[in-house]
Amino acid sequence: MADANPGGFPHEPNYIGLNTPQRAEYAVDDLVVTGTIPDDVAGTFFRAVPDPAFPPYVSDAGAILSADGMISAIRFAGGKVSTAIRYVGTARHLAEQAAGRALFGKYRNPFTDRPEAKSIDRTVANTTPVWHAGHLLMTKEDGRPYRVDPVTLETLGQYDFDGALRSETMTAHVRIDPETGELFAFGYEAAGLASTTISYFIVDRTGKLVREQWFEAPYCAMMHDFAITRNYALFPIYPTTADLDRLKAGGDHWVHHQDLDSWLGVMPRYGDVSDMRWFRGPRGVSCYHMMNAFEDEAGRIHFDQCLSDSNAFPFIREASGIAMAQGDLNGRLARWTVDPKGPGDTISETVIGPPGDFPVIPADRQGRQQSHGWMLTMNPERRAPPVSGGPVGAMFDMLLRLDFTGAPPQALALPMGSCFNEPVHVPSKRPGHQGWLLSVVDHQAGPDSFAHECWIIDAGDLAAGPVARVAMPHRLRPQVHGWWAA
Ligand code: V55
Ligand code: FE
């Protein structure tokens, strides 16, 4: 086990409370379970849990996004549960381990690195564990993924699809077609820091990269997620932008622009990037995660996203001189509708859900119209501050099931001092059953007192509360994304 003393870290929001560095690798079997684990829940809940191994030498509010990737596994087998967590052995992490101190400076600004860091790949592989074609990849949108052994959690090296990938980057939000098993992905800043080049690539169900194309974005934007339908690939561009001269001057990677247009790039998913059509969206909006996208019978495309009127991350608004409070962002689940064959470049927006993030649908609805989905939100009736933590600074305390066929929403609200991490969906083998949601729930009892449980919730009956709770053996920092591997 690594030294778990967080000494040397600054007393700043990124390093205190729920965000306190843990720096501990471990494996623990036979976790204590309360309730009954459903038979359907047999497999591994992989989680990306960033944790800084060394105190920073620069002041950087964005450091919450550049903590070293750790891969956490919660395994369910025969009614027993075990867990393990390990650092991803990135080139950056290994170099800092060897040096015994931080070598890399501000979030996504290599010009702030120490001289020894020059020419060492600086991605931290901390965002999503992606399971596809028997490969477990730890991803981060600023670089190429790292391959991790799904059993030992040992890092097998950086992954370029057997030499086939040209892009310098790959998104942490891939989309897997439920019928073809193909993985659709992209990378922005694909041709280098602050470049406007985007790669778009397809990996077949055996893990072979079969096609990669490059195209130019209207400007260099933070493209955190994208979407597919049966026939299209959809690339949203929101006006959070990077600039090489600002980076060279030691500045922030991202500045948000309230007065710049957003865009949705639409192309046939097996087509040529020269067929891309750009639809113009509202100015100044921002989104991290899409719930889904699909085509209707008339051939129109619907694109469902957790949208807000500015960037949801306070440190990015601050760097941009934008004085908007979190509560004034007008968050909403927004459906953008475009006609890929019609004239014009306009997007029409319909609000289909409340503010929130971490949207989830059943994997077999990817790219198809979803009848329901789940997401996290803030309990509008909570009378006390939320738990502090994560990149927004406040953790979600309510799980929602939204029904798009007309049924009322369902909610599971946590008591004060508790919060959800992003759930994963586990399908059920029982016909008609909507499956299960797994989420690590953090409980805060005092400024530095936290306990964590993995909850298993009936995805069709949220209000019933967890059917099983697994006590996690150690303190955990906030998770970014998770993945269920049966
Ligand atoms: C996000 C997370 C990131 C990142 C960019 O949740 C955006 C959004 C954990 O890393 O680098
Ligand atoms: Fe994300």
Short mmCIF file of C-alpha atoms and ligand atoms in Angstrom, two decimals:
data_model
loop_
_atom_site.label_atom_id
_atom_site.label_comp_id
_atom_site.label_asym_id
_atom_site.label_seq_id
_atom_site.Cartn_x
_atom_site.Cartn_y
_atom_site.Cartn_z
CA MET A 1 0.00 0.00 0.00
CA ALA A 2 1.24 3.48 -0.86
CA ASP A 3 1.78 6.07 1.86
CA ALA A 4 -1.73 7.32 2.62
CA ASN A 5 -0.60 10.50 4.37
CA PRO A 6 -1.87 13.44 2.34
CA GLY A 7 0.74 15.74 3.88
CA GLY A 8 2.08 18.41 1.54
CA PHE A 9 -1.15 18.96 -0.36
CA PRO A 10 -2.51 22.50 -0.26
CA HIS A 11 -5.55 23.30 1.84
CA GLU A 12 -7.69 24.02 -1.23
CA PRO A 13 -11.00 22.61 -2.44
CA ASN A 14 -9.30 20.15 -4.81
CA TYR A 15 -7.48 18.47 -1.90
CA ILE A 16 -9.79 18.61 1.12
CA GLY A 17 -12.93 16.86 2.32
CA LEU A 18 -14.22 14.30 -0.18
CA ASN A 19 -11.35 15.35 -2.53
CA THR A 20 -8.62 14.51 0.03
CA PRO A 21 -5.90 12.51 -1.76
CA GLN A 22 -5.89 8.85 -0.68
CA ARG A 23 -2.89 7.55 -2.66
CA ALA A 24 -3.63 3.99 -1.62
CA GLU A 25 -3.62 0.83 -3.74
CA TYR A 26 -5.25 -2.25 -2.25
CA ALA A 27 -7.37 -5.33 -2.81
CA VAL A 28 -9.99 -6.49 -0.30
CA ASP A 29 -12.19 -9.61 -0.57
CA ASP A 30 -15.47 -10.52 1.08
CA LEU A 31 -16.93 -7.07 1.52
CA VAL A 32 -19.83 -6.75 3.94
CA VAL A 33 -23.16 -6.87 2.11
CA THR A 34 -26.50 -5.76 3.53
CA GLY A 35 -29.49 -7.07 1.59
CA THR A 36 -29.44 -9.47 -1.36
CA ILE A 37 -27.41 -9.08 -4.51
CA PRO A 38 -29.59 -9.90 -7.54
CA ASP A 39 -28.39 -12.82 -9.71
CA ASP A 40 -28.20 -10.41 -12.67
CA VAL A 41 -25.41 -8.52 -10.93
CA ALA A 42 -22.51 -10.83 -11.83
CA GLY A 43 -19.48 -9.07 -13.26
CA THR A 44 -17.29 -6.07 -12.57
CA PHE A 45 -18.09 -2.43 -11.97
CA PHE A 46 -14.96 -0.65 -13.23
CA ARG A 47 -14.51 2.94 -12.06
CA ALA A 48 -12.11 5.76 -12.84
CA VAL A 49 -11.10 7.38 -9.55
CA PRO A 50 -8.51 10.14 -10.05
CA ASP A 51 -6.12 10.64 -7.14
CA PRO A 52 -3.04 12.89 -7.18
CA ALA A 53 0.08 10.97 -6.23
CA PHE A 54 2.17 14.08 -5.50
CA PRO A 55 1.40 17.58 -4.24
CA PRO A 56 1.31 20.20 -6.99
CA TYR A 57 4.06 22.82 -7.38
CA VAL A 58 1.75 25.24 -9.22
CA SER A 59 -1.50 26.79 -8.14
CA ASP A 60 -4.18 25.36 -10.43
CA ALA A 61 -7.94 25.22 -9.86
CA GLY A 62 -8.18 22.90 -12.87
CA ALA A 63 -6.04 20.29 -11.12
CA ILE A 64 -9.23 18.44 -10.19
CA LEU A 65 -9.17 17.16 -13.79
CA SER A 66 -5.51 16.15 -13.87
CA ALA A 67 -5.24 13.89 -10.84
CA ASP A 68 -3.57 10.58 -11.70
CA GLY A 69 -5.92 7.94 -13.02
CA MET A 70 -6.71 5.05 -10.72
CA ILE A 71 -8.68 2.03 -11.86
CA SER A 72 -11.10 0.72 -9.27
CA ALA A 73 -12.93 -2.59 -9.65
CA ILE A 74 -15.90 -3.80 -7.62
CA ARG A 75 -16.43 -7.45 -8.50
CA PHE A 76 -19.62 -9.45 -7.98
CA ALA A 77 -19.40 -13.24 -8.18
CA GLY A 78 -21.60 -15.86 -6.53
CA GLY A 79 -23.10 -13.39 -4.07
CA LYS A 80 -19.63 -12.28 -2.92
CA VAL A 81 -18.12 -8.88 -3.55
CA SER A 82 -14.48 -7.84 -3.68
CA THR A 83 -12.73 -4.62 -4.57
CA ALA A 84 -9.33 -3.44 -5.73
CA ILE A 85 -7.83 -0.14 -6.81
CA ARG A 86 -4.54 0.63 -8.56
CA TYR A 87 -2.84 3.56 -10.20
CA VAL A 88 -2.75 3.49 -13.97
CA GLY A 89 0.94 3.17 -14.80
CA THR A 90 1.03 6.13 -17.18
CA ALA A 91 4.38 7.43 -18.38
CA ARG A 92 3.62 10.53 -16.32
CA HIS A 93 2.85 8.64 -13.13
CA LEU A 94 5.94 6.43 -13.48
CA ALA A 95 8.17 9.46 -14.11
CA GLU A 96 6.83 11.26 -11.06
CA GLN A 97 7.20 8.11 -8.95
CA ALA A 98 10.84 7.88 -10.04
CA ALA A 99 11.43 11.56 -9.29
CA GLY A 100 9.52 11.44 -6.00
CA ARG A 101 7.70 14.67 -6.79
CA ALA A 102 5.34 16.30 -9.28
CA LEU A 103 6.94 17.06 -12.65
CA PHE A 104 3.84 18.19 -14.51
CA GLY A 105 2.27 21.58 -13.97
CA LYS A 106 -1.16 22.98 -14.78
CA TYR A 107 -4.10 21.08 -16.23
CA ARG A 108 -3.38 20.57 -19.93
CA ASN A 109 -0.59 23.12 -20.14
CA PRO A 110 2.77 21.45 -20.90
CA PHE A 111 4.49 24.85 -20.87
CA THR A 112 4.15 24.82 -17.08
CA ASP A 113 5.93 21.46 -16.68
CA ARG A 114 9.34 21.02 -15.09
CA PRO A 115 12.18 20.54 -17.61
CA GLU A 116 12.49 16.82 -16.70
CA ALA A 117 8.93 16.29 -17.96
CA LYS A 118 9.73 17.36 -21.51
CA SER A 119 8.95 14.63 -24.06
CA ILE A 120 7.11 12.47 -21.49
CA ASP A 121 3.47 11.84 -22.44
CA ARG A 122 1.38 13.84 -19.96
CA THR A 123 -2.06 12.18 -20.13
CA VAL A 124 -3.37 10.84 -16.80
CA ALA A 125 -5.90 8.26 -18.13
CA ASN A 126 -8.37 9.26 -15.42
CA THR A 127 -11.82 9.57 -17.00
CA THR A 128 -13.59 6.40 -18.23
CA PRO A 129 -12.73 2.70 -18.10
CA VAL A 130 -13.89 1.44 -21.51
CA TRP A 131 -14.52 -2.28 -21.97
CA HIS A 132 -14.59 -3.40 -25.62
CA ALA A 133 -13.44 -6.48 -27.54
CA GLY A 134 -11.83 -7.95 -24.43
CA HIS A 135 -9.76 -4.82 -23.83
CA LEU A 136 -10.02 -2.57 -20.79
CA LEU A 137 -8.88 0.95 -21.70
CA MET A 138 -8.42 3.83 -19.29
CA THR A 139 -9.17 6.96 -21.25
CA LYS A 140 -8.63 10.72 -21.06
CA GLU A 141 -9.58 13.08 -23.83
CA ASP A 142 -6.16 14.78 -23.98
CA GLY A 143 -4.23 11.67 -25.02
CA ARG A 144 -4.27 8.06 -26.06
CA PRO A 145 -5.72 5.45 -23.72
CA TYR A 146 -3.83 3.02 -21.51
CA ARG A 147 -4.61 -0.66 -21.58
CA VAL A 148 -5.16 -2.29 -18.20
CA ASP A 149 -5.39 -5.98 -17.29
CA PRO A 150 -9.03 -6.42 -16.19
CA VAL A 151 -8.08 -9.06 -13.60
CA THR A 152 -4.87 -7.76 -12.01
CA LEU A 153 -5.52 -4.07 -12.87
CA GLU A 154 -1.89 -3.95 -13.96
CA THR A 155 -1.14 -1.43 -16.72
CA LEU A 156 -0.14 -3.06 -20.00
CA GLY A 157 0.98 0.15 -21.71
CA GLN A 158 -0.38 2.96 -23.82
CA TYR A 159 -2.69 1.71 -26.55
CA ASP A 160 -2.80 2.74 -30.21
CA PHE A 161 -4.90 -0.15 -31.60
CA ASP A 162 -1.83 -2.11 -32.67
CA GLY A 163 -0.22 0.86 -34.34
CA ALA A 164 -3.31 1.79 -36.35
CA LEU A 165 -4.34 5.00 -34.55
CA ARG A 166 -2.94 8.23 -36.01
CA SER A 167 -4.80 10.58 -33.67
CA GLU A 168 -2.84 11.91 -30.71
CA THR A 169 -6.03 11.83 -28.66
CA MET A 170 -9.10 9.71 -28.00
CA THR A 171 -12.30 10.71 -26.23
CA ALA A 172 -13.28 9.19 -22.89
CA HIS A 173 -16.84 8.94 -24.30
CA VAL A 174 -16.99 6.24 -26.94
CA ARG A 175 -20.28 4.86 -28.25
CA ILE A 176 -20.77 1.14 -28.88
CA ASP A 177 -23.45 0.04 -31.34
CA PRO A 178 -25.55 -2.67 -29.65
CA GLU A 179 -26.12 -4.60 -32.90
CA THR A 180 -22.76 -4.41 -34.64
CA GLY A 181 -20.57 -4.26 -31.53
CA GLU A 182 -18.53 -1.54 -33.25
CA LEU A 183 -16.92 1.15 -31.13
CA PHE A 184 -17.29 4.68 -32.50
CA ALA A 185 -14.83 7.25 -31.19
CA PHE A 186 -13.17 10.56 -31.93
CA GLY A 187 -10.34 12.68 -30.65
CA TYR A 188 -10.08 16.47 -30.59
CA GLU A 189 -6.79 18.37 -30.68
CA ALA A 190 -5.94 15.26 -32.67
CA ALA A 191 -3.02 16.87 -34.49
CA GLY A 192 -1.48 18.51 -31.44
CA LEU A 193 -2.12 20.96 -28.66
CA ALA A 194 -4.92 23.46 -29.43
CA SER A 195 -5.25 22.17 -32.99
CA THR A 196 -8.69 22.30 -34.62
CA THR A 197 -8.23 18.80 -36.03
CA ILE A 198 -10.70 16.11 -35.02
CA SER A 199 -10.21 12.43 -35.67
CA TYR A 200 -13.19 10.13 -36.16
CA PHE A 201 -12.59 6.41 -36.01
CA ILE A 202 -14.38 3.07 -35.93
CA VAL A 203 -13.14 -0.06 -34.17
CA ASP A 204 -14.85 -3.30 -35.17
CA ARG A 205 -16.23 -5.83 -32.69
CA THR A 206 -12.92 -7.73 -32.66
CA GLY A 207 -11.01 -4.61 -31.59
CA LYS A 208 -9.51 -3.79 -35.00
CA LEU A 209 -9.40 -0.12 -35.97
CA VAL A 210 -10.98 -0.25 -39.40
CA ARG A 211 -11.22 3.43 -40.38
CA GLU A 212 -9.89 6.77 -39.18
CA GLN A 213 -10.64 10.12 -40.79
CA TRP A 214 -9.72 13.65 -39.83
CA PHE A 215 -11.68 16.87 -40.18
CA GLU A 216 -11.49 20.48 -39.01
CA ALA A 217 -13.74 21.93 -36.29
CA PRO A 218 -15.11 25.51 -36.55
CA TYR A 219 -12.78 26.33 -33.63
CA CYS A 220 -10.74 24.39 -31.06
CA ALA A 221 -13.37 23.37 -28.52
CA MET A 222 -13.56 21.07 -25.54
CA MET A 223 -15.42 18.15 -27.09
CA HIS A 224 -16.09 15.92 -24.14
CA ASP A 225 -18.70 13.57 -25.62
CA PHE A 226 -20.50 12.82 -28.88
CA ALA A 227 -23.31 10.58 -30.08
CA ILE A 228 -24.27 8.13 -32.78
CA THR A 229 -27.56 7.00 -34.27
CA ARG A 230 -28.10 3.95 -36.51
CA ASN A 231 -26.93 5.95 -39.51
CA TYR A 232 -25.16 9.08 -38.26
CA ALA A 233 -22.27 10.33 -36.14
CA LEU A 234 -22.91 13.62 -34.30
CA PHE A 235 -20.18 16.00 -33.16
CA PRO A 236 -21.26 18.82 -30.82
CA ILE A 237 -19.08 21.93 -30.52
CA TYR A 238 -19.65 24.24 -27.56
CA PRO A 239 -17.66 27.46 -27.17
CA THR A 240 -15.13 26.46 -24.54
CA THR A 241 -11.93 27.05 -26.49
CA ALA A 242 -8.17 26.59 -26.32
CA ASP A 243 -5.47 28.88 -27.64
CA LEU A 244 -1.81 27.97 -28.15
CA ASP A 245 -0.44 31.45 -27.37
CA ARG A 246 -2.36 31.52 -24.09
CA LEU A 247 -0.89 28.13 -23.20
CA LYS A 248 2.63 29.28 -24.09
CA ALA A 249 2.14 32.23 -21.76
CA GLY A 250 1.35 29.78 -18.94
CA GLY A 251 -2.39 30.42 -19.04
CA ASP A 252 -5.40 28.18 -18.77
CA HIS A 253 -6.27 25.60 -21.38
CA TRP A 254 -9.94 26.56 -21.49
CA VAL A 255 -11.83 29.83 -21.76
CA HIS A 256 -15.57 29.88 -22.31
CA HIS A 257 -17.19 32.41 -24.68
CA GLN A 258 -20.81 33.39 -24.09
CA ASP A 259 -20.98 35.15 -27.47
CA LEU A 260 -19.79 32.30 -29.72
CA ASP A 261 -22.12 29.96 -31.61
CA SER A 262 -22.38 26.29 -30.75
CA TRP A 263 -22.50 23.76 -33.59
CA LEU A 264 -23.61 20.23 -34.29
CA GLY A 265 -21.66 18.40 -36.98
CA VAL A 266 -23.71 15.62 -38.61
CA MET A 267 -22.35 12.98 -40.98
CA PRO A 268 -23.33 9.49 -42.10
CA ARG A 269 -21.52 7.29 -39.60
CA TYR A 270 -19.96 5.12 -42.31
CA GLY A 271 -19.58 8.10 -44.64
CA ASP A 272 -16.80 10.47 -45.50
CA VAL A 273 -16.00 13.47 -43.31
CA SER A 274 -16.42 15.64 -46.41
CA ASP A 275 -20.16 14.86 -46.06
CA MET A 276 -20.28 16.65 -42.68
CA ARG A 277 -23.12 19.17 -42.34
CA TRP A 278 -22.86 21.84 -39.66
CA PHE A 279 -26.01 22.96 -37.83
CA ARG A 280 -25.86 26.18 -35.83
CA GLY A 281 -26.89 26.01 -32.16
CA PRO A 282 -27.46 28.68 -29.52
CA ARG A 283 -24.62 30.96 -28.40
CA GLY A 284 -22.67 30.37 -25.23
CA VAL A 285 -24.17 27.02 -24.24
CA SER A 286 -22.18 24.11 -22.86
CA CYS A 287 -22.62 20.41 -22.21
CA TYR A 288 -20.44 17.61 -20.95
CA HIS A 289 -22.62 14.55 -21.51
CA MET A 290 -25.18 13.36 -24.02
CA MET A 291 -27.87 10.92 -22.93
CA ASN A 292 -28.41 9.50 -26.43
CA ALA A 293 -29.32 10.33 -30.02
CA PHE A 294 -31.66 8.65 -32.46
CA GLU A 295 -33.53 9.04 -35.76
CA ASP A 296 -37.31 9.17 -35.91
CA GLU A 297 -39.53 7.79 -38.67
CA ALA A 298 -39.39 11.09 -40.56
CA GLY A 299 -35.60 10.85 -40.66
CA ARG A 300 -35.04 13.68 -38.24
CA ILE A 301 -32.24 13.34 -35.69
CA HIS A 302 -32.83 13.95 -31.97
CA PHE A 303 -29.83 14.65 -29.79
CA ASP A 304 -30.44 14.54 -26.01
CA GLN A 305 -27.92 16.30 -23.78
CA CYS A 306 -27.38 17.77 -20.30
CA LEU A 307 -27.12 21.37 -21.50
CA SER A 308 -26.55 24.64 -19.64
CA ASP A 309 -26.15 28.31 -20.57
CA SER A 310 -22.47 28.39 -19.66
CA ASN A 311 -19.71 25.95 -18.77
CA ALA A 312 -20.75 23.96 -15.71
CA PHE A 313 -17.25 24.00 -14.20
CA PRO A 314 -16.74 27.02 -11.92
CA PHE A 315 -12.97 27.08 -12.54
CA ILE A 316 -13.57 27.48 -16.29
CA ARG A 317 -16.13 30.27 -15.82
CA GLU A 318 -13.70 31.99 -13.48
CA ALA A 319 -10.86 31.78 -16.01
CA SER A 320 -13.28 33.27 -18.56
CA GLY A 321 -14.43 36.21 -16.44
CA ILE A 322 -17.97 34.85 -16.41
CA ALA A 323 -19.85 35.75 -13.23
CA MET A 324 -22.67 33.21 -13.31
CA ALA A 325 -23.59 31.23 -10.21
CA GLN A 326 -24.17 27.49 -10.48
CA GLY A 327 -27.86 28.01 -9.84
CA ASP A 328 -28.17 30.49 -12.74
CA LEU A 329 -26.90 28.17 -15.47
CA ASN A 330 -30.37 27.13 -16.65
CA GLY A 331 -29.39 23.46 -16.70
CA ARG A 332 -31.75 21.18 -18.59
CA LEU A 333 -31.97 17.91 -20.45
CA ALA A 334 -32.31 19.40 -23.92
CA ARG A 335 -33.34 17.63 -27.11
CA TRP A 336 -31.83 19.20 -30.23
CA THR A 337 -33.61 18.20 -33.40
CA VAL A 338 -32.16 18.57 -36.90
CA ASP A 339 -33.17 17.35 -40.31
CA PRO A 340 -30.05 15.90 -41.96
CA LYS A 341 -31.70 15.85 -45.39
CA GLY A 342 -33.67 19.11 -45.16
CA PRO A 343 -32.57 22.60 -46.13
CA GLY A 344 -31.17 25.08 -43.62
CA ASP A 345 -28.73 24.81 -40.75
CA THR A 346 -30.99 25.39 -37.78
CA ILE A 347 -31.43 23.39 -34.59
CA SER A 348 -34.69 23.35 -32.67
CA GLU A 349 -34.53 22.72 -28.92
CA THR A 350 -37.09 21.04 -26.66
CA VAL A 351 -36.58 20.71 -22.91
CA ILE A 352 -37.25 17.08 -21.95
CA GLY A 353 -35.82 16.93 -18.44
CA PRO A 354 -34.43 18.81 -15.45
CA PRO A 355 -30.92 20.10 -14.71
CA GLY A 356 -28.36 17.44 -13.89
CA ASP A 357 -25.65 15.27 -15.38
CA PHE A 358 -24.36 11.69 -15.72
CA PRO A 359 -27.16 10.49 -18.04
CA VAL A 360 -27.46 6.71 -18.43
CA ILE A 361 -29.49 4.55 -20.83
CA PRO A 362 -29.57 0.76 -21.29
CA ALA A 363 -26.64 -0.19 -23.54
CA ASP A 364 -29.03 -1.85 -26.00
CA ARG A 365 -30.71 1.52 -26.72
CA GLN A 366 -27.52 3.25 -27.83
CA GLY A 367 -28.40 5.21 -30.98
CA ARG A 368 -32.04 4.07 -30.81
CA GLN A 369 -34.98 5.94 -29.28
CA GLN A 370 -34.89 5.40 -25.52
CA SER A 371 -38.18 4.99 -23.64
CA HIS A 372 -36.49 5.95 -20.37
CA GLY A 373 -33.16 6.97 -18.92
CA TRP A 374 -31.54 7.82 -15.60
CA MET A 375 -29.49 10.78 -14.45
CA LEU A 376 -28.26 12.56 -11.34
CA THR A 377 -29.62 15.85 -10.14
CA MET A 378 -29.86 18.06 -7.06
CA ASN A 379 -32.84 17.53 -4.80
CA PRO A 380 -34.82 20.77 -5.25
CA GLU A 381 -36.18 20.35 -1.71
CA ARG A 382 -32.86 19.94 0.07
CA ARG A 383 -32.49 22.59 2.78
CA ALA A 384 -28.74 22.28 3.45
CA PRO A 385 -25.65 22.65 1.23
CA PRO A 386 -24.74 19.63 -0.91
CA VAL A 387 -21.60 17.58 -0.21
CA SER A 388 -18.58 19.44 -1.63
CA GLY A 389 -16.41 17.61 -4.12
CA GLY A 390 -15.65 16.88 -7.77
CA PRO A 391 -15.07 19.39 -10.59
CA VAL A 392 -18.33 21.30 -10.07
CA GLY A 393 -17.59 21.60 -6.35
CA ALA A 394 -20.96 20.12 -5.37
CA MET A 395 -22.05 16.49 -5.55
CA PHE A 396 -25.46 15.28 -6.76
CA ASP A 397 -27.86 13.94 -4.12
CA MET A 398 -30.78 12.66 -6.21
CA LEU A 399 -31.14 9.85 -8.73
CA LEU A 400 -33.87 10.21 -11.36
CA ARG A 401 -35.60 7.86 -13.75
CA LEU A 402 -37.07 9.88 -16.61
CA ASP A 403 -39.78 8.28 -18.72
CA PHE A 404 -40.18 9.53 -22.29
CA THR A 405 -43.44 7.66 -22.90
CA GLY A 406 -45.47 9.85 -20.55
CA ALA A 407 -45.10 8.12 -17.18
CA PRO A 408 -44.09 10.39 -14.28
CA PRO A 409 -40.44 10.60 -13.25
CA GLN A 410 -39.15 8.52 -10.35
CA ALA A 411 -36.65 9.82 -7.81
CA LEU A 412 -34.40 8.54 -5.06
CA ALA A 413 -33.28 11.37 -2.78
CA LEU A 414 -30.40 10.88 -0.37
CA PRO A 415 -30.39 12.26 3.16
CA MET A 416 -28.35 15.35 3.93
CA GLY A 417 -24.62 14.67 3.80
CA SER A 418 -24.88 11.89 1.20
CA CYS A 419 -24.26 11.95 -2.54
CA PHE A 420 -24.20 9.73 -5.61
CA ASN A 421 -21.36 8.97 -7.97
CA GLU A 422 -22.33 8.17 -11.57
CA PRO A 423 -24.37 4.96 -11.76
CA VAL A 424 -23.89 2.16 -14.27
CA HIS A 425 -26.79 0.15 -15.64
CA VAL A 426 -26.82 -3.65 -15.38
CA PRO A 427 -29.39 -5.34 -17.63
CA SER A 428 -31.69 -8.02 -16.25
CA LYS A 429 -32.23 -11.47 -17.77
CA ARG A 430 -35.83 -11.38 -16.55
CA PRO A 431 -38.18 -10.28 -19.37
CA GLY A 432 -39.81 -6.96 -18.54
CA HIS A 433 -37.40 -6.16 -15.71
CA GLN A 434 -35.56 -2.88 -16.22
CA GLY A 435 -32.31 -4.02 -14.66
CA TRP A 436 -30.25 -2.51 -11.88
CA LEU A 437 -28.26 0.62 -11.20
CA LEU A 438 -24.98 0.42 -9.31
CA SER A 439 -23.66 3.60 -7.70
CA VAL A 440 -21.07 4.35 -5.08
CA VAL A 441 -22.76 6.52 -2.47
CA ASP A 442 -20.62 8.77 -0.28
CA HIS A 443 -21.76 9.62 3.23
CA GLN A 444 -20.27 12.62 5.04
CA ALA A 445 -20.50 12.59 8.84
CA GLY A 446 -18.07 15.44 9.52
CA PRO A 447 -15.52 17.69 7.78
CA ASP A 448 -13.12 14.79 7.37
CA SER A 449 -15.34 11.84 8.03
CA PHE A 450 -16.62 9.86 5.05
CA ALA A 451 -17.93 6.36 4.46
CA HIS A 452 -18.76 4.78 1.11
CA GLU A 453 -21.16 2.10 -0.01
CA CYS A 454 -21.91 0.56 -3.39
CA TRP A 455 -25.69 0.55 -3.76
CA ILE A 456 -27.67 -1.77 -6.00
CA ILE A 457 -30.97 -0.22 -6.98
CA ASP A 458 -33.89 -1.62 -8.98
CA ALA A 459 -33.72 0.57 -12.08
CA GLY A 460 -37.50 0.43 -12.52
CA ASP A 461 -38.32 1.18 -8.89
CA LEU A 462 -35.99 3.86 -7.57
CA ALA A 463 -38.21 4.90 -4.67
CA ALA A 464 -37.83 1.45 -3.09
CA GLY A 465 -34.22 2.36 -2.29
CA PRO A 466 -31.26 0.00 -2.55
CA VAL A 467 -31.92 -3.74 -2.60
CA ALA A 468 -28.32 -4.27 -1.46
CA ARG A 469 -25.56 -2.12 -0.01
CA VAL A 470 -21.89 -3.09 -0.07
CA ALA A 471 -19.64 -1.41 2.49
CA MET A 472 -16.50 -0.14 0.81
CA PRO A 473 -13.44 -0.83 2.99
CA HIS A 474 -11.56 2.46 2.60
CA ARG A 475 -12.03 6.15 1.86
CA LEU A 476 -12.65 6.90 -1.80
CA ARG A 477 -12.24 10.10 -3.80
CA PRO A 478 -15.03 10.98 -6.24
CA GLN A 479 -15.36 8.73 -9.26
CA VAL A 480 -15.51 10.23 -12.74
CA HIS A 481 -17.11 7.54 -14.95
CA GLY A 482 -17.75 3.83 -14.59
CA TRP A 483 -18.40 0.85 -16.85
CA TRP A 484 -20.20 -2.43 -16.25
CA ALA A 485 -18.51 -5.55 -17.64
CA ALA A 486 -20.65 -8.69 -17.26
C1 V55 B 1 -14.35 16.16 -17.61
C2 V55 B 1 -13.52 15.34 -16.88
C3 V55 B 1 -12.19 15.30 -17.19
C4 V55 B 1 -11.70 16.07 -18.22
C5 V55 B 1 -12.53 16.89 -18.94
O1 V55 B 1 -16.30 15.57 -16.45
C6 V55 B 1 -13.86 16.94 -18.63
C7 V55 B 1 -15.78 16.21 -17.33
C8 V55 B 1 -11.67 13.84 -15.39
O2 V55 B 1 -11.28 14.54 -16.53
O3 V55 B 1 -10.38 16.05 -18.49
FE FE B 2 -17.42 12.65 -18.96
#
